[in-house]
Coordinates of C-alpha atoms in Angstrom, one line a residue:
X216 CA -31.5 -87.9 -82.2
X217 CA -34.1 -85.5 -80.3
X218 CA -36.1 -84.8 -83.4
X219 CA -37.4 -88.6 -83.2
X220 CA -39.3 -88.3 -79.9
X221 CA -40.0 -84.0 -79.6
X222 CA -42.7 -82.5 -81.0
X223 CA -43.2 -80.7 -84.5
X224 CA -41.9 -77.5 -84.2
X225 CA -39.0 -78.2 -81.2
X226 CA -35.9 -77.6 -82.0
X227 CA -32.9 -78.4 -80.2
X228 CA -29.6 -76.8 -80.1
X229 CA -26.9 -78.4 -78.2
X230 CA -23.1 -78.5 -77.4
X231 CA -20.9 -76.2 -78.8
X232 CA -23.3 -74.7 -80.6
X233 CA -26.1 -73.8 -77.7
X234 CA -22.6 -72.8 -75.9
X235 CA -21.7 -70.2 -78.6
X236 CA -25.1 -69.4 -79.0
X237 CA -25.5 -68.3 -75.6
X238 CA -22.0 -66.8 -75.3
X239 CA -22.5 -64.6 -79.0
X240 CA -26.3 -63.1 -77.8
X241 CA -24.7 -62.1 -74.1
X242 CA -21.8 -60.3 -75.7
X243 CA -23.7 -58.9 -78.2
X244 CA -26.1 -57.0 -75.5
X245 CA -23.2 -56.1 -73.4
X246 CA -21.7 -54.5 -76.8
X247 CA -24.9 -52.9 -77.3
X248 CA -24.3 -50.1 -74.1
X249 CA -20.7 -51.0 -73.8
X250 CA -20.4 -47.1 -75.2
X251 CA -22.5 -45.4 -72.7
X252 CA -20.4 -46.5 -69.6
X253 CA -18.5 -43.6 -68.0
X254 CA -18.4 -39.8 -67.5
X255 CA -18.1 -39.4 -71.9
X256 CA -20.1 -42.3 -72.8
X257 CA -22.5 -41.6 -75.7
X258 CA -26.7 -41.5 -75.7
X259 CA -28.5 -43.9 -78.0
X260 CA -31.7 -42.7 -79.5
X261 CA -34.4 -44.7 -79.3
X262 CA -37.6 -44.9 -81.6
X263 CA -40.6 -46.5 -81.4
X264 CA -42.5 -48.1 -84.9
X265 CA -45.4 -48.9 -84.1
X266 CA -47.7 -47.2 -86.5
X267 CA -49.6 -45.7 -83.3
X268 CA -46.5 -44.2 -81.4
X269 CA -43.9 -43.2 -83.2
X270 CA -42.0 -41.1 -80.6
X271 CA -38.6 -40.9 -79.8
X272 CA -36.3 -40.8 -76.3
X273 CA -32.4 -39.9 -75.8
X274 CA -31.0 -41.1 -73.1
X275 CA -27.5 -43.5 -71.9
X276 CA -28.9 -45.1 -68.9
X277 CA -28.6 -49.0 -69.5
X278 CA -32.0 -50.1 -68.0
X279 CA -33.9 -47.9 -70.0
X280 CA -32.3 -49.1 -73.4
X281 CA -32.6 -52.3 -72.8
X282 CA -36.0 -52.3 -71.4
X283 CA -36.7 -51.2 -75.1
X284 CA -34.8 -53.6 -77.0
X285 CA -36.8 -56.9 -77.7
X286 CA -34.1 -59.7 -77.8
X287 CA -34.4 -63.1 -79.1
X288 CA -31.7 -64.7 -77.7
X289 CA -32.3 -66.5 -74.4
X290 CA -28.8 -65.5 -72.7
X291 CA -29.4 -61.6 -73.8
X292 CA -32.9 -61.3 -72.1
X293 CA -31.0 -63.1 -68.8
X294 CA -28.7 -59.9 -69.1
X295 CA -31.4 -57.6 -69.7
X296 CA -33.3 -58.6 -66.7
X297 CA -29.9 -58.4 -64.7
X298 CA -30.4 -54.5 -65.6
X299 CA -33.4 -54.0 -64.8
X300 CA -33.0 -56.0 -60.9
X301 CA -29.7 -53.4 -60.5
X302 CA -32.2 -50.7 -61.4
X303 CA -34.6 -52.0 -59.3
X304 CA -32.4 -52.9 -56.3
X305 CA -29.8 -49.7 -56.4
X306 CA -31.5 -47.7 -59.0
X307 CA -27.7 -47.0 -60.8
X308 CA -25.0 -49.1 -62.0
X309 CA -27.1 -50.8 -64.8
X310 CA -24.9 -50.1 -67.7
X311 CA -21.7 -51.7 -65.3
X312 CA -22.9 -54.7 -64.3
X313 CA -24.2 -55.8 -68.1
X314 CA -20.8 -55.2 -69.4
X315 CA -19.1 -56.5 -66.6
X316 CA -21.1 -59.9 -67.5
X317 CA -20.4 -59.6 -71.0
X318 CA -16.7 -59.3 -70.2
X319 CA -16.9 -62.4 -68.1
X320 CA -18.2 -64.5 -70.5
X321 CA -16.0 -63.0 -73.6
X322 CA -13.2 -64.3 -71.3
X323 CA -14.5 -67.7 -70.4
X324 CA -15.5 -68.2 -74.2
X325 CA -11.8 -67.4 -75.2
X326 CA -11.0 -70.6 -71.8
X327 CA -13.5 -72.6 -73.6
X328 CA -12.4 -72.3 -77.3
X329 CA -8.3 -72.0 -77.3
X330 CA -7.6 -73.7 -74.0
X331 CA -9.9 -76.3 -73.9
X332 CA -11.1 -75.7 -70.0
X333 CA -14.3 -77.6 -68.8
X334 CA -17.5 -74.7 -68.0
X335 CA -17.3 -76.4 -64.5
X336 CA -14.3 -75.5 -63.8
X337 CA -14.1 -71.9 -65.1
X338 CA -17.3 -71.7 -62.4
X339 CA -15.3 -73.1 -59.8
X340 CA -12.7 -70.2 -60.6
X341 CA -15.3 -67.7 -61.2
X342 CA -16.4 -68.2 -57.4
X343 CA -12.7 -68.0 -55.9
X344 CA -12.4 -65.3 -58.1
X345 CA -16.1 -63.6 -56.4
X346 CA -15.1 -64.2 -53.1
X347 CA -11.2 -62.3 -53.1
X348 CA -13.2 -59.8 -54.8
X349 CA -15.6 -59.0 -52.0
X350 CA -12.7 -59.4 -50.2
X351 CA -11.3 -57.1 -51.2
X352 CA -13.9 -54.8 -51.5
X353 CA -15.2 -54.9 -48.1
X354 CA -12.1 -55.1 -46.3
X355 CA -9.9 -52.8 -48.0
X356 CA -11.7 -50.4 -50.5
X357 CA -15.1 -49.7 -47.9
X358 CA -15.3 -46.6 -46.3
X359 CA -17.9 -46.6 -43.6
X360 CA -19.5 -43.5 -41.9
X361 CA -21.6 -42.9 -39.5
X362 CA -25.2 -42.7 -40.7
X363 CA -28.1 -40.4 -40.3
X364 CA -30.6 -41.2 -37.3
X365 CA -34.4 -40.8 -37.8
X366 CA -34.6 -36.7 -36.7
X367 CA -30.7 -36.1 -35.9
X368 CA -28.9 -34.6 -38.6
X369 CA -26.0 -36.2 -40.4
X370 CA -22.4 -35.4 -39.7
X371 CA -20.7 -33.1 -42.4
X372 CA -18.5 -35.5 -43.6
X373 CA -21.5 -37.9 -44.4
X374 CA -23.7 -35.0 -45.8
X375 CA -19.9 -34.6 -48.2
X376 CA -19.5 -38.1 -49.1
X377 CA -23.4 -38.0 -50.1
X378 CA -22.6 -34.8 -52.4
X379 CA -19.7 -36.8 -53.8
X380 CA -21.8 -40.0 -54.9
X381 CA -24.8 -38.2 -56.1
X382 CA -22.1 -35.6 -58.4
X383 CA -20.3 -39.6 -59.5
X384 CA -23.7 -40.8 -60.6
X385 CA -24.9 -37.5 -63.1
X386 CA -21.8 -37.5 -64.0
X387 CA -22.3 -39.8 -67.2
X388 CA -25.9 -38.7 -67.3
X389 CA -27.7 -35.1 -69.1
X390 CA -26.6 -33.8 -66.0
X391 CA -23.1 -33.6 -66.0
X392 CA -22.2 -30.1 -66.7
X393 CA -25.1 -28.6 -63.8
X394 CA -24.5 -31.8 -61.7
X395 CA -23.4 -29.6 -58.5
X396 CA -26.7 -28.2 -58.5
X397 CA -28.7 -31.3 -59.0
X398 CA -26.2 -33.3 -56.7
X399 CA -27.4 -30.4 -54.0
X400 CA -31.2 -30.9 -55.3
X401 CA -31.0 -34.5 -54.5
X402 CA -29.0 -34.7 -51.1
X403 CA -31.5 -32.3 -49.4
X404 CA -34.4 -33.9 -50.6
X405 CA -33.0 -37.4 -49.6
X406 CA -32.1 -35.8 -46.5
X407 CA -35.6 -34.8 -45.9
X408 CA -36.7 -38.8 -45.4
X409 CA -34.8 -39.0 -42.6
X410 CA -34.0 -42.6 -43.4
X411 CA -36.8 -43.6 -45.0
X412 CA -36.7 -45.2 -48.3
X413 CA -40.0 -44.5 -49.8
X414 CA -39.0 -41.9 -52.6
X415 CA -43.0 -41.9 -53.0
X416 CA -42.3 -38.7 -50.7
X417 CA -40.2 -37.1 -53.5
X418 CA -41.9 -35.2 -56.2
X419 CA -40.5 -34.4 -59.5
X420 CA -42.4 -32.5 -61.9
X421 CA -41.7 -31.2 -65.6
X422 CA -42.4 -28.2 -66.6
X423 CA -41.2 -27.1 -70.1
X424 CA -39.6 -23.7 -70.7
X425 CA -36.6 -22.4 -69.2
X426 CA -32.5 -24.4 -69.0
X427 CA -31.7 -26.8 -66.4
X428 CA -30.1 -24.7 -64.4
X429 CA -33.8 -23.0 -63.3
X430 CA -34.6 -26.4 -61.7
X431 CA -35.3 -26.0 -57.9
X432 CA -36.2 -28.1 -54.7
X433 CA -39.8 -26.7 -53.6
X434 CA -40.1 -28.1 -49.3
X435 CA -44.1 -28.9 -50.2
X436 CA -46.4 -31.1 -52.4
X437 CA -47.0 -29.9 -55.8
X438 CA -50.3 -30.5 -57.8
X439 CA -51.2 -29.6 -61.5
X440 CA -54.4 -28.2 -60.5
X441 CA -56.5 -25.3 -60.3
X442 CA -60.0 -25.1 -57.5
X443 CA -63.1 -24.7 -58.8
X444 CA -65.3 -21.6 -59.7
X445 CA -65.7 -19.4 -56.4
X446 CA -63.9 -21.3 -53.9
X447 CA -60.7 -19.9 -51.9
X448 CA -57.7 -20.0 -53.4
X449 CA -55.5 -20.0 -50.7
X450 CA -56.5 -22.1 -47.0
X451 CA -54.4 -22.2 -43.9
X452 CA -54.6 -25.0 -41.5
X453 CA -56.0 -27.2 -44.1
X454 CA -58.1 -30.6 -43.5
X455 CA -57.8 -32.3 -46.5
X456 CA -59.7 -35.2 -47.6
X457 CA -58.6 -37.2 -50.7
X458 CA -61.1 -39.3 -52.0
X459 CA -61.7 -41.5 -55.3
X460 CA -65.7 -41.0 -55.9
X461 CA -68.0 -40.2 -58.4
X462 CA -69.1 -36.5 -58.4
X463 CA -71.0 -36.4 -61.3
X464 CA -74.7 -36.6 -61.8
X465 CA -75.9 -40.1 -60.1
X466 CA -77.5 -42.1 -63.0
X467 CA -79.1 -45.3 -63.3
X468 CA -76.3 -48.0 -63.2
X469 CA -78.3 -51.2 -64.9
X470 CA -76.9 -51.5 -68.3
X471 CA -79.1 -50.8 -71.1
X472 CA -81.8 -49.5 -68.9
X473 CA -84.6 -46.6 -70.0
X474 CA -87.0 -45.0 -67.6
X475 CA -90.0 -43.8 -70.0
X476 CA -92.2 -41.4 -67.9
X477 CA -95.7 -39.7 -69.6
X478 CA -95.0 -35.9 -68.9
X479 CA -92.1 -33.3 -68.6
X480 CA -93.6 -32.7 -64.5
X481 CA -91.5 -36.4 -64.0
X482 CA -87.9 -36.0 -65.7
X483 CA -87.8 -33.0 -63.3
X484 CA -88.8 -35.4 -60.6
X485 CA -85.8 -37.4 -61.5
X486 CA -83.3 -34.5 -61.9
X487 CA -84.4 -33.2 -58.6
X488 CA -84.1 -36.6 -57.4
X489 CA -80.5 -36.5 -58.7
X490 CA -80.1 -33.3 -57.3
X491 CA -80.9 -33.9 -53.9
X492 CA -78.6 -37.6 -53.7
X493 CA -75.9 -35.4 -55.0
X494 CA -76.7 -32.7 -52.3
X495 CA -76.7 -34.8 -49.4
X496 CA -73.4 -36.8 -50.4
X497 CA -71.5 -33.1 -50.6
X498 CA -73.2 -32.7 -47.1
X499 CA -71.2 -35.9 -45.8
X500 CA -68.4 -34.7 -47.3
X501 CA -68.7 -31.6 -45.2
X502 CA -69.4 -32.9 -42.2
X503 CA -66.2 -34.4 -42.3
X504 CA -64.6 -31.2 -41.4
X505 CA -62.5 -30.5 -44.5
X506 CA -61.6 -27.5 -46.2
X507 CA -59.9 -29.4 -48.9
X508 CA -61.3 -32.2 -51.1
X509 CA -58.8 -33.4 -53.7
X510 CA -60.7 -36.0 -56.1
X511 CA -59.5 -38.2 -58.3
X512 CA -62.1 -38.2 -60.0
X513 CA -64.6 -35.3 -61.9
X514 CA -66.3 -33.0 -59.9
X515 CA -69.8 -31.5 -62.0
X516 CA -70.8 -28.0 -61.9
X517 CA -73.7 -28.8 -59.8
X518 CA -71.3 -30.3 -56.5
X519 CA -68.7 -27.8 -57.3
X520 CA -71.0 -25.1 -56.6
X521 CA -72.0 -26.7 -53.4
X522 CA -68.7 -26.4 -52.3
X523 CA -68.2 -22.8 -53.5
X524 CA -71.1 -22.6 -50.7
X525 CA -69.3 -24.1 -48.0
X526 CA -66.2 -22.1 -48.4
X527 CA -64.5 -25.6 -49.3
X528 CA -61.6 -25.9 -52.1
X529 CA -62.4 -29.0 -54.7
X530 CA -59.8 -30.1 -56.6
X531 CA -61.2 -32.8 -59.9
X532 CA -59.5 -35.4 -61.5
X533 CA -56.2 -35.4 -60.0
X534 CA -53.9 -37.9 -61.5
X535 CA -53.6 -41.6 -59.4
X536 CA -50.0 -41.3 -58.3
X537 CA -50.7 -37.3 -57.1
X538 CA -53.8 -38.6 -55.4
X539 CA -51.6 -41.8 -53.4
X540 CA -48.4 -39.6 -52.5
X541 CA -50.9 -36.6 -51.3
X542 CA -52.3 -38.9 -49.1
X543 CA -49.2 -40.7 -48.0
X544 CA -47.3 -37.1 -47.1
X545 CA -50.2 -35.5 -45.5
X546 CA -51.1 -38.4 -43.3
X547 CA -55.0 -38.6 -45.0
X548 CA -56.4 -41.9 -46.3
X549 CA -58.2 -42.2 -50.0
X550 CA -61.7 -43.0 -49.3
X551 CA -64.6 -43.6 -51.2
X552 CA -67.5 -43.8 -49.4
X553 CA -68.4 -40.8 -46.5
X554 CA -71.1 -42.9 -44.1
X555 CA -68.1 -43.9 -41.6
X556 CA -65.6 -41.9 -40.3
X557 CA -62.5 -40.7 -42.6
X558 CA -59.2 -39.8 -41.4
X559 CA -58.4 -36.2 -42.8
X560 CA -55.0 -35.3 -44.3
X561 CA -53.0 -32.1 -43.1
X562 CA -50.8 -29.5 -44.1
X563 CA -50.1 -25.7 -42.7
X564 CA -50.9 -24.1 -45.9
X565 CA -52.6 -24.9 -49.5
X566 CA -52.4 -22.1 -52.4
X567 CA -52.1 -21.4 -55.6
X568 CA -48.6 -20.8 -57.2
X569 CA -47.3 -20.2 -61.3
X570 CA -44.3 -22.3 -62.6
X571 CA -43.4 -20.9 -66.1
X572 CA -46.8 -20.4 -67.3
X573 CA -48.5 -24.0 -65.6
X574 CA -50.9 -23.4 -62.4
X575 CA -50.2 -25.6 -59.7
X576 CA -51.6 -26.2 -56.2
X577 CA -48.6 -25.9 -53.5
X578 CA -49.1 -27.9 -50.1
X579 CA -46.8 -26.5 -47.4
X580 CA -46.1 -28.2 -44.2
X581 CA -47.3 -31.6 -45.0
X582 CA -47.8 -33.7 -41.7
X583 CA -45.3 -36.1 -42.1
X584 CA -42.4 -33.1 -42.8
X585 CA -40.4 -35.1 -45.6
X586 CA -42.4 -34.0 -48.7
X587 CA -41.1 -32.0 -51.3
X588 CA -41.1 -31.6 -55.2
X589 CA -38.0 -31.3 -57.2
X590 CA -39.7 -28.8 -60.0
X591 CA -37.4 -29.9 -63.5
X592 CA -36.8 -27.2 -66.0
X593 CA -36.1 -27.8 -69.4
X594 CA -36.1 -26.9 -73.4
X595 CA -38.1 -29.9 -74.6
X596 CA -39.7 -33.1 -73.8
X597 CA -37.0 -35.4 -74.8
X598 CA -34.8 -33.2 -72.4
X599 CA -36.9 -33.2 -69.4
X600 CA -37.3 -37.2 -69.8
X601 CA -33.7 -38.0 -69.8
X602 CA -33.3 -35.4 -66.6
X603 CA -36.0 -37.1 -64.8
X604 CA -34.2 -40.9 -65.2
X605 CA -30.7 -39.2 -63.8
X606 CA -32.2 -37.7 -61.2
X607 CA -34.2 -41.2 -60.0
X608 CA -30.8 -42.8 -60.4
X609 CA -29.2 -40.1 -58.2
X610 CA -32.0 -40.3 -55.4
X611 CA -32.3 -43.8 -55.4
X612 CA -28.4 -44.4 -54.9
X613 CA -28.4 -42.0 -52.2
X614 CA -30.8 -43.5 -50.4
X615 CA -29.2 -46.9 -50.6
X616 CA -25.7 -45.4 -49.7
X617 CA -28.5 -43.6 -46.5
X618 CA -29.5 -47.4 -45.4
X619 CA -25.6 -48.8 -46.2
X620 CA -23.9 -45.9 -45.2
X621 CA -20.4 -47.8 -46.4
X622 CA -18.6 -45.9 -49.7
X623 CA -16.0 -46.5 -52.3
X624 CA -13.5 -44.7 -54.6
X625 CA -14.6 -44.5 -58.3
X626 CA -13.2 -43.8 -61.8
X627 CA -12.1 -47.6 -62.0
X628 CA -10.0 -47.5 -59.2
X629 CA -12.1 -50.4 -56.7
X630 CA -12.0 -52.7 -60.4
X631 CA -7.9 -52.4 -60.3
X632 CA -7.8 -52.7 -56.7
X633 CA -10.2 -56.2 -57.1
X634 CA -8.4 -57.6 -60.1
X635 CA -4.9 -57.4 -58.1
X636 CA -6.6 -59.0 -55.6
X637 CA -7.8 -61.8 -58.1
X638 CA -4.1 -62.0 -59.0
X639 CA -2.8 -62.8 -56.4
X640 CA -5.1 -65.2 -55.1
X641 CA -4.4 -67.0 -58.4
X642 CA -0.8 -67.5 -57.9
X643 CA -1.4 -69.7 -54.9
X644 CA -4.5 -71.8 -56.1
X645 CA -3.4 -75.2 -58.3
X646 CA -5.1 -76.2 -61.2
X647 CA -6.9 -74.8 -64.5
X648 CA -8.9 -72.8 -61.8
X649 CA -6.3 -70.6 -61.8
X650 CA -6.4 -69.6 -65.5
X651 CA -10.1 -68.6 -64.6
X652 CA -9.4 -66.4 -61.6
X653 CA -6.9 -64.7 -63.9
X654 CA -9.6 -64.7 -66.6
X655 CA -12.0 -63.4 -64.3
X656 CA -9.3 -60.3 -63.1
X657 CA -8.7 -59.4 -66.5
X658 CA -12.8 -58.9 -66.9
X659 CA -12.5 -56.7 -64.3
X660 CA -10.0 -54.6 -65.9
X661 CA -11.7 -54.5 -69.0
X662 CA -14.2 -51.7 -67.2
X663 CA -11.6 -49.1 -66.9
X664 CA -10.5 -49.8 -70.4
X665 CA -13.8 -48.9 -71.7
X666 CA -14.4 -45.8 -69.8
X667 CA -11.0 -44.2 -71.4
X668 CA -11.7 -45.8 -73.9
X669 CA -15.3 -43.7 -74.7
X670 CA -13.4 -40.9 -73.7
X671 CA -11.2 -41.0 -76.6
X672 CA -8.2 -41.5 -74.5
X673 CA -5.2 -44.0 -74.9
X674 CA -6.8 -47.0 -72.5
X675 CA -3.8 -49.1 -72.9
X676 CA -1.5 -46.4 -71.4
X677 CA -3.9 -45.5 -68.9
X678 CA -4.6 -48.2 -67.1
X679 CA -1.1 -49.8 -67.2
X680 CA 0.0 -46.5 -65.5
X681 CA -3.1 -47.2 -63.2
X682 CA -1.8 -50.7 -62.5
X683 CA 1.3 -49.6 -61.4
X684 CA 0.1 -46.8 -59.5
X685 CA -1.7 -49.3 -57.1
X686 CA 1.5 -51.7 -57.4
X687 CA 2.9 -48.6 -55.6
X688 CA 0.7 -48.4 -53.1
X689 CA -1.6 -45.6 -54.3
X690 CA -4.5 -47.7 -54.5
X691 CA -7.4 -44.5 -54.2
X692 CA -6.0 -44.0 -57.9
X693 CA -8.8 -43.9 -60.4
X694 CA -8.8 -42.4 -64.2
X695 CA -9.7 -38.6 -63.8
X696 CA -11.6 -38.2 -67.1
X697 CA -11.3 -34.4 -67.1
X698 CA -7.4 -34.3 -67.5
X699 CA -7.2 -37.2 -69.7
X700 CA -4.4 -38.8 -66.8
X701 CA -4.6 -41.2 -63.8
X702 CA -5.3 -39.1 -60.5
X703 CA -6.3 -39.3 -56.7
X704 CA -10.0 -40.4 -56.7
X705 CA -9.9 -39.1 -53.2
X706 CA -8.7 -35.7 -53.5
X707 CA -11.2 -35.3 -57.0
X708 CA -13.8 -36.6 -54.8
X709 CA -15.0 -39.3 -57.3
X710 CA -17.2 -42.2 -55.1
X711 CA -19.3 -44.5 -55.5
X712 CA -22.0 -46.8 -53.3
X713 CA -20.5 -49.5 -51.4
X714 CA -24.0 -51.5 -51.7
X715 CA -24.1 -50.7 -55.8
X716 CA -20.5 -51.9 -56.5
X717 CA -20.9 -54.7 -54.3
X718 CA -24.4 -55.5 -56.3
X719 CA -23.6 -55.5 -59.5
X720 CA -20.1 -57.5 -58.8
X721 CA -22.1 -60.5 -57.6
X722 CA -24.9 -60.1 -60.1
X723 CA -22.8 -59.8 -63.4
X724 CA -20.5 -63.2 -61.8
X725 CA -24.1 -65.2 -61.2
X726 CA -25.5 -64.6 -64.9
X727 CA -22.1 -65.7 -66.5
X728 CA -22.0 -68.6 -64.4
X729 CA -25.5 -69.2 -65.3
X730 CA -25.0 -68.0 -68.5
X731 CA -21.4 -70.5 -68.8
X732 CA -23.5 -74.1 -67.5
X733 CA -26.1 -74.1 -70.6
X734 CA -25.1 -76.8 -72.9
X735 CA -28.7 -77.6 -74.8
X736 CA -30.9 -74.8 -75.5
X737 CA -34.3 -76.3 -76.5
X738 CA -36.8 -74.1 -78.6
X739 CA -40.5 -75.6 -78.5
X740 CA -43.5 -74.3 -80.4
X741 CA -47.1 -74.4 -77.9
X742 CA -49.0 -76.7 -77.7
X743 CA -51.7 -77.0 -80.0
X744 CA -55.4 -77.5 -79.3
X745 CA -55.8 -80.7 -80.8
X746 CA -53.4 -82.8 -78.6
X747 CA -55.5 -82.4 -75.7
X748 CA -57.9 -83.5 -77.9
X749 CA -60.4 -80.4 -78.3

């Protein structure tokens, strides 16, 4: 009936089959990392085919796989955003809340198909189903301490429940098997903000060569640069001044322009010219009263030697983001222009250290006393890359679990705890809503099932043991993937982030709801030029 008033090229699928559309491209993502959730989930490798980059990444973190996936199917990209706001919001628990949606719609597809219940009223169910689930988790499974104060230190306990999330979270990563060491890494550096949440303030840089257990937390600013020709290589008390200026030979800027002069006496007019603009911008740059100028820009022989002069330490074309974050730790502002006054960065100490067999630039004692770099050590590329994304996962989890200092138990214990919950919150609500809440507990379930399950373990036995476990009362009883049983979460120290659970629980039950309303999905070609009559 639509084709006889749409457009030439719409097409509209509706019903059933938009439904099962919808319901077949969202299951098939959630399939898609289903096998990297959980301590012994497996990496996908990634290629690129583009005739101009054909490199390659390994890694399991869900964000990053589907960032590279392009997807056709409406309801997939809705889960692959859903990844990339968890990665954005908590920075972990990507790869969870994508399967959790899948799950929820697998379930609601099987409501749809063999029981006949209306879309509307699995939603209805979905949402009693959300709200004994926060519940549960904030009344119940939430463990709150007390948190760190800007320039007070955090209480042992808090510093140990911080160790405890950051080892959870490399656990499925690269990490796992130095993840006390990087757990360390990223607590103190966390640590080091004080509260803050910029992680602009925390450094990591790659250096090839060496195992991963060389990495280290260096307390000071790192750059991958050397000083010029002649000038110190080491300045206490420095003044630095980041700028983003041209410090090459000033040229005519009119495009297509040509000065034509009658003898050889004139072009050295003009160079002297150029010399002496040049010579009187590095004077305004001196009278600043730095010691360190950090461009991001190049710095030509002529300028650098003016600076050798002046017992000043130039630093060229440092990259964008080292340029921002210097100025953000050291308290300096990146300026361009020197004929007003510039408010000068400062740190205790600038000089020049080796890492492997890279030069970099260390600044120690940084004004605003929270930066530091974590330096990354590794046997390749691919290596250092997938390190680098568990890391930023770690760090930003700790520093929402910092802000919301409220924890849970892990290893599939908080999902058993929530779909009881579920359960029994069904048995007192009438109706087909029921069948959804029971749906949406069994979706819950389902996450435990698939850790064991990627750990070649016997799911079904596991987590009916795990289910009666909490029927007993044990409810800080999670799967302890090591042993291959059901264990104490508690005693193995396996937690998670209150504010990540809680995230992805209420993102994954949104996207399937959203996800469950479609009922049309209509595909229409642009417009083209002549119906606006061009």
């Amino acid at each position: 009936m639509e084709q006889a008033f749409v457009s030439e090229g719409t097409t509209v699928d509706k019903g059933e089959n938009a439904r099962l559309s919808s319901f077949i491209g969202a299951m098939a993502v959630a399939d898609l990392v289903k096998t990297t959730l959980g301590p012994c989930g497996l990496d996908k490798i990634l290629q690129h085919v583009s005739e101009h980059d054909q490199s390659i990444s390994v890694t399991n973190d869900g964000a990053t796989i589907l960032k590279q996936v392009h997807v056709d199917n409406a309801a997939a990209r809705v889960l692959v955003e859903l990844s990339q706001v968890q990665d954005s919001e908590v920075g972990d628990g990507t790869t969870s809340v994508v399967v959790l949606a899948g799950e929820l719609l697998r379930q609601a597809e099987e409501l749809v198909t063999m029981q006949h219940v209306h879309p509307q009223t699995i939603c209805q169910g979905y949402r009693l189903a959300l709200d004994a689930a926060r519940e549960c988790l904030v009344k119940q499974l939430a463990t709150t301490f007390s948190a760190t104060e800007s320039g007070s230190e955090p209480d042992e306990r808090f510093k140990a429940a911080l160790l405890e999330i950051a080892g959870t979270t490399l656990s499925s990563k690269l990490l796992l098997h130095e993840k006390q060491l990087f757990a360390q890494l990223a607590v103190d550096a966390v640590l080091r903000l004080q509260g803050s949440p910029n992680l602009n303030h925390i450094q990591v840089i790659k250096v090839q060569g060496g195992s991963l257990r060389d990495s280290y937390l260096d307390e000071g600013f790192l750059l991958e640069k050397a000083p010029g020709l002649g000038q110190p290589r080491r300045v206490e008390h420095a003044k630095i001044l980041v700028a983003n200026t041209s410090m090459d030979t000033d040229k005519i800027k009119i495009y297509g322009s040509r000065v034509k002069v009658d003898s050889l006496d004139k072009v050295a007019d003009i160079e002297a010219a150029e010399k002496m603009k040049m010579h009187k911008k590095v004077q305004k740059i001196v009278a600043t009263g730095c010691n360190v100028f950090v461009n991001r820009q190049l710095i030509y022989n002529y300028p650098e030697s003016l600076f050798a002069q002046h017992q000043v330490m130039a630093i060229e074309h440092a990259d964008f983001d080292g340029v921002e974050r210097l100025a953000a730790v050291t308290g300096g502002d990146v300026t361009s222009t020197f004929d007003h006054e510039v408010k000068l960065g400062e740190c205790d100490l600038v000089e020049m250290t080796m890492i492997g067999d890279d030069k970099f630039l260390r600044f120690s004692g940084c004004k605003t006393g929270a930066a530091c770099s974590i330096v990354l050590r590794g046997s390749s590329s691919h290596v250092l890359d997938e390190a680098e994304r568990s890391l930023h996962d770690a760090l930003s989890i700790l520093i929402a679990t910092v802000n919301d200092p409220r924890t849970v138990h892990g290893g599939g214990c908080c999902e058993i705890s929530m779909a009881a919950a579920i359960d029994r919150a069904a048995e007192e609500t009438p109706g087909k809503k029921s069948l959804a809440m029971a749906a949406f507990a069994r979706a819950l379930r389902q996450i435990p099932n698939i850790i064991a399950d990627n750990g070649g373990l016997d799911s079904a036995e596991l987590v009916t043991q795990l289910r009666a476990a909490h029927a007993q009362g044990k409810t800080t009883y999670g799967l302890d993937m090591v042993a291959g049983t059901i264990g104490d979460m508690a005693a193995l120290g396996i937690r998670e982030s209150f504010r990540s659970k809680m995230q992805g629980l209420t993102s994954a039950a949104e996207a399937a709801e959203m996800i469950l309303r479609v009922d049309d999905i209509v595909k229409a070609a642009p417009r083209r030029r002549e119906e606006y009559g061009h």
